[in-house]
Amino acid sequence: MYPIVPFFAKFCHLQCHILQTFNYSEQLQRLFGYSSFRANQEAIVQAILAGRDVFAVMPTGGGKSLCYQLPASLMDGTCLVVSPLISLMKDQVDAANAFGMKAGLLNSTLSSSEQHEVLARLQEGFYDLLYLSPERLALPGFLERMKRAPLSFVAVDEAHCISEWGHDFRPDYLALSSLRLALPGVPLTAFTATATKRVEEDIVRRLALNKPLMTRASFDRPNLFYQVQLREQVNSQIEALVAAHPDEAGIVYRLSRADVEKTAAWLRDRGVKALPYHAGLDSQTRSRNQEAFNRDEVQVVVATVAFGMGIDKSNVRFVIHGDLPKNMESYYQETGRAGRDGEPALCLLLYGRGDYFRLRKFIDQLAGEEERQAGLAQLGRMMDFAEKPVCRRRAVLHYFEEEYAPDNCGACDICKHGVESVDATTEAQMIMSAIYRTGQRFGTGHIVDIVYGAKTARIIALGHDQLKTYGVGRDRGKRFWRQLVEAMLGEGLLVSEGEPFPLLHITAQGEEVLFGRAQYVTHRMLEANVSGAISAELSYDASLFAILRQLRREMAEREGVPPYVLFSDKSLHQMCSFFPQTPEALLVINGVGQMKLERYGKPFLEAITAYLVDNPEIIPPQMVKGEELPEPARRVRKSGGTETLAETLRLAKAGLNVEAIAAQRELKPSTIAAHLGELLQQGHTLDIDQYVDREVRSAITDLFKAHGLFRLRPIVEAMEGRAGYEEAHIVRGFLVSQGWKIEGNE
Ligand code: ADP
Ligand code: ZN
């Protein structure tokens, strides 16, 4: 924003003075469009502006980039940002430029003449930010050259990569140890999302930070909802969650490549746009798939844990673990990719005891005994997390040695739905009796079959249908018994041992219950309705959201940047709650600063205004710059149904027509038609003929051809009563699903 022009260089002291007094809070609003700092950001910004070294730990999504971008925009000279992933650099630069900063990059993807140009501009003081890889710093002569460049400070991102104790050590990072000596007058700042005490000391020592401001933000991610469910039909469980969030992006983690492929195929067969990502794919396919996800072209990526380092997408609304992660650190990092924009997001872990054995295999392959022991202990903690009826948030934070004070976090399955204590002594005795009578030589499946009274060939062959316990639990259903065995394993009444077919054994604690000397009270998690979890927290106009999202995607495509670089999901959600129609009102929206307003605002304002014309029942609130956000828009309608697309989709798939769905949901038919239009746009298959008769459809199609897809009103008017907004919505959705584009009339 404030490049040094060489001519003015000699007046630098004067300019510095002016800049220092410039209010950085104002810059926060003007440049980034945020009304306040997050935890620790302000202290870090102040320290950097005062020329101090900084060491900052912040969880993923905590807002590290702002900490160096904001001072970089105010200070003389260029901030060098060292960043490990070349694949991410361009997106980072695009994002900074979208805010109106002058950012560039220097890495091996540039031709040598481009590199020369970048270096020349650096020398002129053109950039606020210059991103480069650690390898670049290590090149002979590079640091020497930097001595002559006008630098404000250096920011080392992902600083834990410098430590061999970290989980992601990169030898290239060792080159950063020369920074201090080579550039003695340039302040150094280091940022990381993971650092134990040991790693922390290592970073400070290796970078030779000088009396740095040390900050550590809480690892709490209040917008993440944590949930654990017993794994039953893994793919159906995953699909249920994905289907409940048709317009939201998510990551599904699976342990093996084969499972990644299976789950991805399962989702695709059911009409979900999903792509796989694992180390077995060639690197081109991998980066193509990652790119498609980044750019909102596919809804879901199904991946092994290899996925994620290279992803900066802020609008991931759910992360599902189809298998248990190997430790809490991984779980935290992987779930951490959800909700980086601060909007609610869901983290679902599907858990089965079998995971233990599969993960054991990896641990057994570790080289040293010490590592194996550590691995096992870590796995034990992960299992505790999944099984113990303790607030998930408290458990996660406890792992990072952080105390979580509130009794109820309000955003995990345990806190939200509660735990039910039930006396299951009799039922536990039935299970153990079956185990006992068969000599403790069978696994869960067979034992459950006995208690449930299944007629399998194995049961008959072994004569187990003659046992006294055979069929005593017929009235409860197999699922109940499987869950009970899981609970008994978790609570130590049973152990499951042996490979590859683990057998159930009764422990001493189990015998106490079996012989009636102790009671067994189990803590059953009350079943939470997973699908409701995200959208219940977000109330915005889903139909407008789909329109704005499409607009964002198309504008981003034209600019060659990922969609979230234009506006975050959070910004769009707010637009769909407050319906800003003027530039001043748009500036009130989170994440909309002056530059974004100027560059991208107009088409969005037009789309919102057009939408309000099409939906006169919406009454948008007044928005005043500098004031808090008002109450969300009101909608004048007689009854209040919840406006989720997912429910409309479900009813449409069940064969109901527009009127029937509207009646059932107590919504207006036009709203349902709008939903169907959005669903079609999102790629769901619906039978168009059922909703709009062919002749009308072809007339509407011709009109869209002439007028473009952007507005409905001209179409409806031209139809002169032969069709209304309902048909127009549905046909437009259909045309988009056929590859037509909605263009803003710029
Ligand atoms: P990190 O690098 O720590 O994972 P980012 O720097 O990508 O996180 O920031 C995460 C998200 O939070 C981004 O969408 C960013 O725009 C947003 N953000 C950062 N600081 C603020 C703030 N003070 N107010 C609102 N949003 C913020
Ligand atoms: Zn909780």
mmCIF file of N, CA, C and O in Angstrom, residues 391-455:
data_model
loop_
_atom_site.group_PDB
_atom_site.id
_atom_site.type_symbol
_atom_site.label_atom_id
_atom_site.label_comp_id
_atom_site.label_asym_id
_atom_site.label_seq_id
_atom_site.Cartn_x
_atom_site.Cartn_y
_atom_site.Cartn_z
ATOM 1 N N CYS A 391 -16.708 -34.208 27.688
ATOM 2 C CA CYS A 391 -16.794 -33.128 26.681
ATOM 3 C C CYS A 391 -15.618 -33.237 25.705
ATOM 4 O O CYS A 391 -14.471 -33.254 26.111
ATOM 5 N N ARG A 392 -15.922 -33.311 24.423
ATOM 6 C CA ARG A 392 -14.854 -33.520 23.424
ATOM 7 C C ARG A 392 -13.900 -32.339 23.392
ATOM 8 O O ARG A 392 -12.707 -32.493 23.158
ATOM 9 N N ARG A 393 -14.451 -31.153 23.553
ATOM 10 C CA ARG A 393 -13.621 -29.957 23.498
ATOM 11 C C ARG A 393 -12.633 -29.972 24.664
ATOM 12 O O ARG A 393 -11.446 -29.712 24.497
ATOM 13 N N ARG A 394 -13.161 -30.303 25.844
ATOM 14 C CA ARG A 394 -12.272 -30.353 26.986
ATOM 15 C C ARG A 394 -11.172 -31.390 26.750
ATOM 16 O O ARG A 394 -9.999 -31.152 27.056
ATOM 17 N N ALA A 395 -11.539 -32.528 26.177
ATOM 18 C CA ALA A 395 -10.558 -33.588 25.945
ATOM 19 C C ALA A 395 -9.491 -33.133 24.952
ATOM 20 O O ALA A 395 -8.298 -33.363 25.155
ATOM 21 N N VAL A 396 -9.909 -32.476 23.878
ATOM 22 C CA VAL A 396 -8.943 -32.002 22.883
ATOM 23 C C VAL A 396 -7.981 -31.008 23.522
ATOM 24 O O VAL A 396 -6.763 -31.104 23.386
ATOM 25 N N LEU A 397 -8.542 -30.055 24.265
ATOM 26 C CA LEU A 397 -7.690 -29.011 24.843
ATOM 27 C C LEU A 397 -6.785 -29.581 25.921
ATOM 28 O O LEU A 397 -5.641 -29.147 26.087
ATOM 29 N N HIS A 398 -7.293 -30.560 26.632
ATOM 30 C CA HIS A 398 -6.488 -31.205 27.653
ATOM 31 C C HIS A 398 -5.226 -31.793 27.033
ATOM 32 O O HIS A 398 -4.146 -31.741 27.607
ATOM 33 N N TYR A 399 -5.400 -32.315 25.842
ATOM 34 C CA TYR A 399 -4.243 -32.879 25.158
ATOM 35 C C TYR A 399 -3.170 -31.819 24.947
ATOM 36 O O TYR A 399 -1.982 -32.099 25.013
ATOM 37 N N PHE A 400 -3.597 -30.584 24.689
ATOM 38 C CA PHE A 400 -2.627 -29.500 24.508
ATOM 39 C C PHE A 400 -2.316 -28.796 25.828
ATOM 40 O O PHE A 400 -1.883 -27.647 25.854
ATOM 41 N N GLU A 401 -2.594 -29.499 26.904
ATOM 42 C CA GLU A 401 -2.313 -28.994 28.251
ATOM 43 C C GLU A 401 -3.008 -27.677 28.529
ATOM 44 O O GLU A 401 -2.478 -26.806 29.207
ATOM 45 N N GLU A 402 -4.201 -27.554 27.976
ATOM 46 C CA GLU A 402 -4.967 -26.335 28.202
ATOM 47 C C GLU A 402 -6.220 -26.719 28.982
ATOM 48 O O GLU A 402 -6.903 -27.670 28.618
ATOM 49 N N GLU A 403 -6.491 -26.002 30.053
ATOM 50 C CA GLU A 403 -7.696 -26.301 30.828
ATOM 51 C C GLU A 403 -8.888 -25.623 30.186
ATOM 52 O O GLU A 403 -8.827 -24.447 29.828
ATOM 53 N N TYR A 404 -9.972 -26.341 30.053
ATOM 54 C CA TYR A 404 -11.183 -25.718 29.521
ATOM 55 C C TYR A 404 -12.157 -25.555 30.675
ATOM 56 O O TYR A 404 -12.626 -26.538 31.250
ATOM 57 N N ALA A 405 -12.455 -24.301 31.012
ATOM 58 C CA ALA A 405 -13.205 -24.056 32.232
ATOM 59 C C ALA A 405 -14.709 -24.352 32.162
ATOM 60 O O ALA A 405 -15.246 -25.000 33.054
ATOM 61 N N PRO A 406 -15.416 -23.911 31.120
ATOM 62 C CA PRO A 406 -16.884 -24.065 31.168
ATOM 63 C C PRO A 406 -17.326 -25.526 31.348
ATOM 64 O O PRO A 406 -16.656 -26.445 30.886
ATOM 65 N N ASP A 407 -18.453 -25.704 32.030
ATOM 66 C CA ASP A 407 -18.989 -27.045 32.245
ATOM 67 C C ASP A 407 -19.537 -27.632 30.966
ATOM 68 O O ASP A 407 -19.492 -28.829 30.748
ATOM 69 N N ASN A 408 -20.118 -26.759 30.176
ATOM 70 C CA ASN A 408 -20.783 -27.240 28.984
ATOM 71 C C ASN A 408 -20.312 -26.399 27.811
ATOM 72 O O ASN A 408 -20.475 -25.187 27.796
ATOM 73 N N CYS A 409 -19.677 -27.050 26.817
ATOM 74 C CA CYS A 409 -19.132 -26.266 25.709
ATOM 75 C C CYS A 409 -20.209 -25.914 24.702
ATOM 76 O O CYS A 409 -20.020 -25.025 23.884
ATOM 77 N N GLY A 410 -21.314 -26.619 24.739
ATOM 78 C CA GLY A 410 -22.422 -26.292 23.842
ATOM 79 C C GLY A 410 -22.191 -26.712 22.404
ATOM 80 O O GLY A 410 -23.066 -26.555 21.565
ATOM 81 N N ALA A 411 -21.034 -27.237 22.089
ATOM 82 C CA ALA A 411 -20.763 -27.584 20.700
ATOM 83 C C ALA A 411 -20.013 -28.904 20.577
ATOM 84 O O ALA A 411 -19.036 -29.030 19.853
ATOM 85 N N CYS A 412 -20.475 -29.896 21.337
ATOM 86 C CA CYS A 412 -20.008 -31.252 21.094
ATOM 87 C C CYS A 412 -21.178 -32.171 21.430
ATOM 88 O O CYS A 412 -22.134 -31.737 22.076
ATOM 89 N N ASP A 413 -21.127 -33.390 20.946
ATOM 90 C CA ASP A 413 -22.274 -34.286 21.155
ATOM 91 C C ASP A 413 -22.547 -34.519 22.641
ATOM 92 O O ASP A 413 -23.696 -34.552 23.075
ATOM 93 N N ILE A 414 -21.490 -34.632 23.433
ATOM 94 C CA ILE A 414 -21.676 -34.896 24.856
ATOM 95 C C ILE A 414 -22.395 -33.740 25.544
ATOM 96 O O ILE A 414 -23.375 -33.928 26.263
ATOM 97 N N CYS A 415 -21.915 -32.531 25.292
ATOM 98 C CA CYS A 415 -22.511 -31.371 25.964
ATOM 99 C C CYS A 415 -23.904 -31.078 25.417
ATOM 100 O O CYS A 415 -24.793 -30.681 26.146
ATOM 101 N N LYS A 416 -24.069 -31.251 24.138
ATOM 102 C CA LYS A 416 -25.327 -30.843 23.533
ATOM 103 C C LYS A 416 -26.432 -31.866 23.794
ATOM 104 O O LYS A 416 -27.569 -31.500 24.065
ATOM 105 N N HIS A 417 -26.105 -33.109 23.721
ATOM 106 C CA HIS A 417 -27.175 -34.109 23.792
ATOM 107 C C HIS A 417 -27.171 -34.887 25.090
ATOM 108 O O HIS A 417 -28.099 -35.604 25.386
ATOM 109 N N GLY A 418 -26.085 -34.770 25.802
ATOM 110 C CA GLY A 418 -26.059 -35.414 27.101
ATOM 111 C C GLY A 418 -25.725 -36.886 27.032
ATOM 112 O O GLY A 418 -25.643 -37.498 25.975
ATOM 113 N N VAL A 419 -25.523 -37.439 28.193
ATOM 114 C CA VAL A 419 -25.147 -38.835 28.317
ATOM 115 C C VAL A 419 -26.197 -39.471 29.200
ATOM 116 O O VAL A 419 -26.599 -38.906 30.214
ATOM 117 N N GLU A 420 -26.634 -40.641 28.808
ATOM 118 C CA GLU A 420 -27.672 -41.297 29.575
ATOM 119 C C GLU A 420 -27.018 -42.450 30.326
ATOM 120 O O GLU A 420 -26.307 -43.253 29.734
ATOM 121 N N SER A 421 -27.236 -42.515 31.621
ATOM 122 C CA SER A 421 -26.688 -43.640 32.368
ATOM 123 C C SER A 421 -27.776 -44.704 32.487
ATOM 124 O O SER A 421 -28.857 -44.427 32.976
ATOM 125 N N VAL A 422 -27.475 -45.876 31.975
ATOM 126 C CA VAL A 422 -28.484 -46.929 32.078
ATOM 127 C C VAL A 422 -27.892 -48.167 32.741
ATOM 128 O O VAL A 422 -26.739 -48.525 32.500
ATOM 129 N N ASP A 423 -28.704 -48.814 33.560
ATOM 130 C CA ASP A 423 -28.277 -50.060 34.189
ATOM 131 C C ASP A 423 -28.423 -51.174 33.160
ATOM 132 O O ASP A 423 -29.525 -51.516 32.755
ATOM 133 N N ALA A 424 -27.306 -51.705 32.721
ATOM 134 C CA ALA A 424 -27.348 -52.747 31.694
ATOM 135 C C ALA A 424 -26.778 -54.049 32.246
ATOM 136 O O ALA A 424 -26.208 -54.858 31.516
ATOM 137 N N THR A 425 -26.939 -54.254 33.555
ATOM 138 C CA THR A 425 -26.353 -55.441 34.182
ATOM 139 C C THR A 425 -26.863 -56.732 33.530
ATOM 140 O O THR A 425 -26.074 -57.594 33.125
ATOM 141 N N THR A 426 -28.179 -56.834 33.392
ATOM 142 C CA THR A 426 -28.753 -58.069 32.831
ATOM 143 C C THR A 426 -28.258 -58.315 31.414
ATOM 144 O O THR A 426 -27.853 -59.433 31.065
ATOM 145 N N GLU A 427 -28.277 -57.259 30.616
ATOM 146 C CA GLU A 427 -27.855 -57.414 29.222
ATOM 147 C C GLU A 427 -26.377 -57.800 29.132
ATOM 148 O O GLU A 427 -25.991 -58.643 28.325
ATOM 149 N N ALA A 428 -25.562 -57.177 30.002
ATOM 150 C CA ALA A 428 -24.134 -57.501 29.997
ATOM 151 C C ALA A 428 -23.933 -58.962 30.400
ATOM 152 O O ALA A 428 -23.077 -59.666 29.858
ATOM 153 N N GLN A 429 -24.739 -59.420 31.326
ATOM 154 C CA GLN A 429 -24.638 -60.827 31.740
ATOM 155 C C GLN A 429 -24.981 -61.769 30.587
ATOM 156 O O GLN A 429 -24.366 -62.815 30.418
ATOM 157 N N MET A 430 -25.979 -61.384 29.799
ATOM 158 C CA MET A 430 -26.332 -62.225 28.655
ATOM 159 C C MET A 430 -25.157 -62.383 27.702
ATOM 160 O O MET A 430 -24.833 -63.476 27.255
ATOM 161 N N ILE A 431 -24.519 -61.253 27.390
ATOM 162 C CA ILE A 431 -23.348 -61.290 26.498
ATOM 163 C C ILE A 431 -22.251 -62.166 27.098
ATOM 164 O O ILE A 431 -21.706 -63.065 26.446
ATOM 165 N N MET A 432 -21.943 -61.927 28.361
ATOM 166 C CA MET A 432 -20.816 -62.636 28.968
ATOM 167 C C MET A 432 -21.122 -64.114 29.133
ATOM 168 O O MET A 432 -20.239 -64.958 29.016
ATOM 169 N N SER A 433 -22.390 -64.391 29.372
ATOM 170 C CA SER A 433 -22.768 -65.787 29.481
ATOM 171 C C SER A 433 -22.517 -66.512 28.156
ATOM 172 O O SER A 433 -21.990 -67.635 28.127
ATOM 173 N N ALA A 434 -22.864 -65.864 27.058
ATOM 174 C CA ALA A 434 -22.601 -66.472 25.755
ATOM 175 C C ALA A 434 -21.102 -66.660 25.523
ATOM 176 O O ALA A 434 -20.658 -67.678 24.981
ATOM 177 N N ILE A 435 -20.307 -65.694 25.960
ATOM 178 C CA ILE A 435 -18.856 -65.800 25.793
ATOM 179 C C ILE A 435 -18.308 -66.959 26.643
ATOM 180 O O ILE A 435 -17.527 -67.794 26.189
ATOM 181 N N TYR A 436 -18.794 -67.005 27.844
ATOM 182 C CA TYR A 436 -18.341 -67.994 28.828
ATOM 183 C C TYR A 436 -18.657 -69.427 28.367
ATOM 184 O O TYR A 436 -17.821 -70.312 28.366
ATOM 185 N N ARG A 437 -19.911 -69.587 27.932
ATOM 186 C CA ARG A 437 -20.361 -70.922 27.543
ATOM 187 C C ARG A 437 -19.719 -71.431 26.262
ATOM 188 O O ARG A 437 -19.804 -72.613 25.958
ATOM 189 N N THR A 438 -19.150 -70.508 25.480
ATOM 190 C CA THR A 438 -18.491 -70.962 24.253
ATOM 191 C C THR A 438 -16.972 -70.938 24.418
ATOM 192 O O THR A 438 -16.224 -70.967 23.441
ATOM 193 N N GLY A 439 -16.511 -70.861 25.648
ATOM 194 C CA GLY A 439 -15.089 -71.033 25.931
ATOM 195 C C GLY A 439 -14.220 -69.842 25.560
ATOM 196 O O GLY A 439 -13.025 -70.000 25.345
ATOM 197 N N GLN A 440 -14.800 -68.653 25.458
ATOM 198 C CA GLN A 440 -14.047 -67.431 25.152
ATOM 199 C C GLN A 440 -13.217 -67.620 23.877
ATOM 200 O O GLN A 440 -12.080 -67.186 23.793
ATOM 201 N N ARG A 441 -13.833 -68.271 22.908
ATOM 202 C CA ARG A 441 -13.099 -68.558 21.678
ATOM 203 C C ARG A 441 -13.727 -67.904 20.441
ATOM 204 O O ARG A 441 -13.472 -68.313 19.326
ATOM 205 N N PHE A 442 -14.598 -66.915 20.642
ATOM 206 C CA PHE A 442 -15.265 -66.292 19.484
ATOM 207 C C PHE A 442 -15.212 -64.764 19.530
ATOM 208 O O PHE A 442 -14.988 -64.176 20.579
ATOM 209 N N GLY A 443 -15.432 -64.194 18.350
ATOM 210 C CA GLY A 443 -15.386 -62.728 18.225
ATOM 211 C C GLY A 443 -16.772 -62.103 18.384
ATOM 212 O O GLY A 443 -17.774 -62.809 18.554
ATOM 213 N N THR A 444 -16.802 -60.782 18.276
ATOM 214 C CA THR A 444 -18.036 -60.037 18.521
ATOM 215 C C THR A 444 -19.207 -60.517 17.653
ATOM 216 O O THR A 444 -20.312 -60.754 18.142
ATOM 217 N N GLY A 445 -18.945 -60.681 16.364
ATOM 218 C CA GLY A 445 -20.032 -61.017 15.433
ATOM 219 C C GLY A 445 -20.757 -62.284 15.852
ATOM 220 O O GLY A 445 -21.997 -62.320 15.924
ATOM 221 N N HIS A 446 -19.996 -63.318 16.158
ATOM 222 C CA HIS A 446 -20.598 -64.602 16.498
ATOM 223 C C HIS A 446 -21.330 -64.526 17.843
ATOM 224 O O HIS A 446 -22.425 -65.062 17.990
ATOM 225 N N ILE A 447 -20.733 -63.862 18.802
ATOM 226 C CA ILE A 447 -21.367 -63.747 20.121
ATOM 227 C C ILE A 447 -22.695 -63.002 20.005
ATOM 228 O O ILE A 447 -23.723 -63.401 20.564
ATOM 229 N N VAL A 448 -22.690 -61.914 19.229
ATOM 230 C CA VAL A 448 -23.934 -61.171 19.021
ATOM 231 C C VAL A 448 -24.959 -62.058 18.325
ATOM 232 O O VAL A 448 -26.144 -62.071 18.690
ATOM 233 N N ASP A 449 -24.509 -62.855 17.360
ATOM 234 C CA ASP A 449 -25.425 -63.767 16.666
ATOM 235 C C ASP A 449 -26.078 -64.750 17.647
ATOM 236 O O ASP A 449 -27.251 -65.076 17.525
ATOM 237 N N ILE A 450 -25.308 -65.216 18.622
ATOM 238 C CA ILE A 450 -25.864 -66.154 19.601
ATOM 239 C C ILE A 450 -26.945 -65.473 20.435
ATOM 240 O O ILE A 450 -28.073 -65.951 20.540
ATOM 241 N N VAL A 451 -26.596 -64.323 20.994
ATOM 242 C CA VAL A 451 -27.537 -63.641 21.879
ATOM 243 C C VAL A 451 -28.787 -63.214 21.113
ATOM 244 O O VAL A 451 -29.911 -63.328 21.587
ATOM 245 N N TYR A 452 -28.562 -62.773 19.897
ATOM 246 C CA TYR A 452 -29.678 -62.308 19.089
ATOM 247 C C TYR A 452 -30.493 -63.485 18.549
ATOM 248 O O TYR A 452 -31.676 -63.370 18.230
ATOM 249 N N GLY A 453 -29.868 -64.653 18.441
ATOM 250 C CA GLY A 453 -30.575 -65.821 17.932
ATOM 251 C C GLY A 453 -30.583 -65.900 16.422
ATOM 252 O O GLY A 453 -31.589 -66.282 15.811
ATOM 253 N N ALA A 454 -29.458 -65.539 15.806
ATOM 254 C CA ALA A 454 -29.380 -65.627 14.340
ATOM 255 C C ALA A 454 -29.203 -67.085 13.929
ATOM 256 O O ALA A 454 -28.589 -67.868 14.651
ATOM 257 N N LYS A 455 -29.756 -67.398 12.748
ATOM 258 C CA LYS A 455 -29.610 -68.782 12.266
ATOM 259 C C LYS A 455 -28.520 -68.839 11.219
ATOM 260 O O LYS A 455 -28.785 -69.043 10.045
#
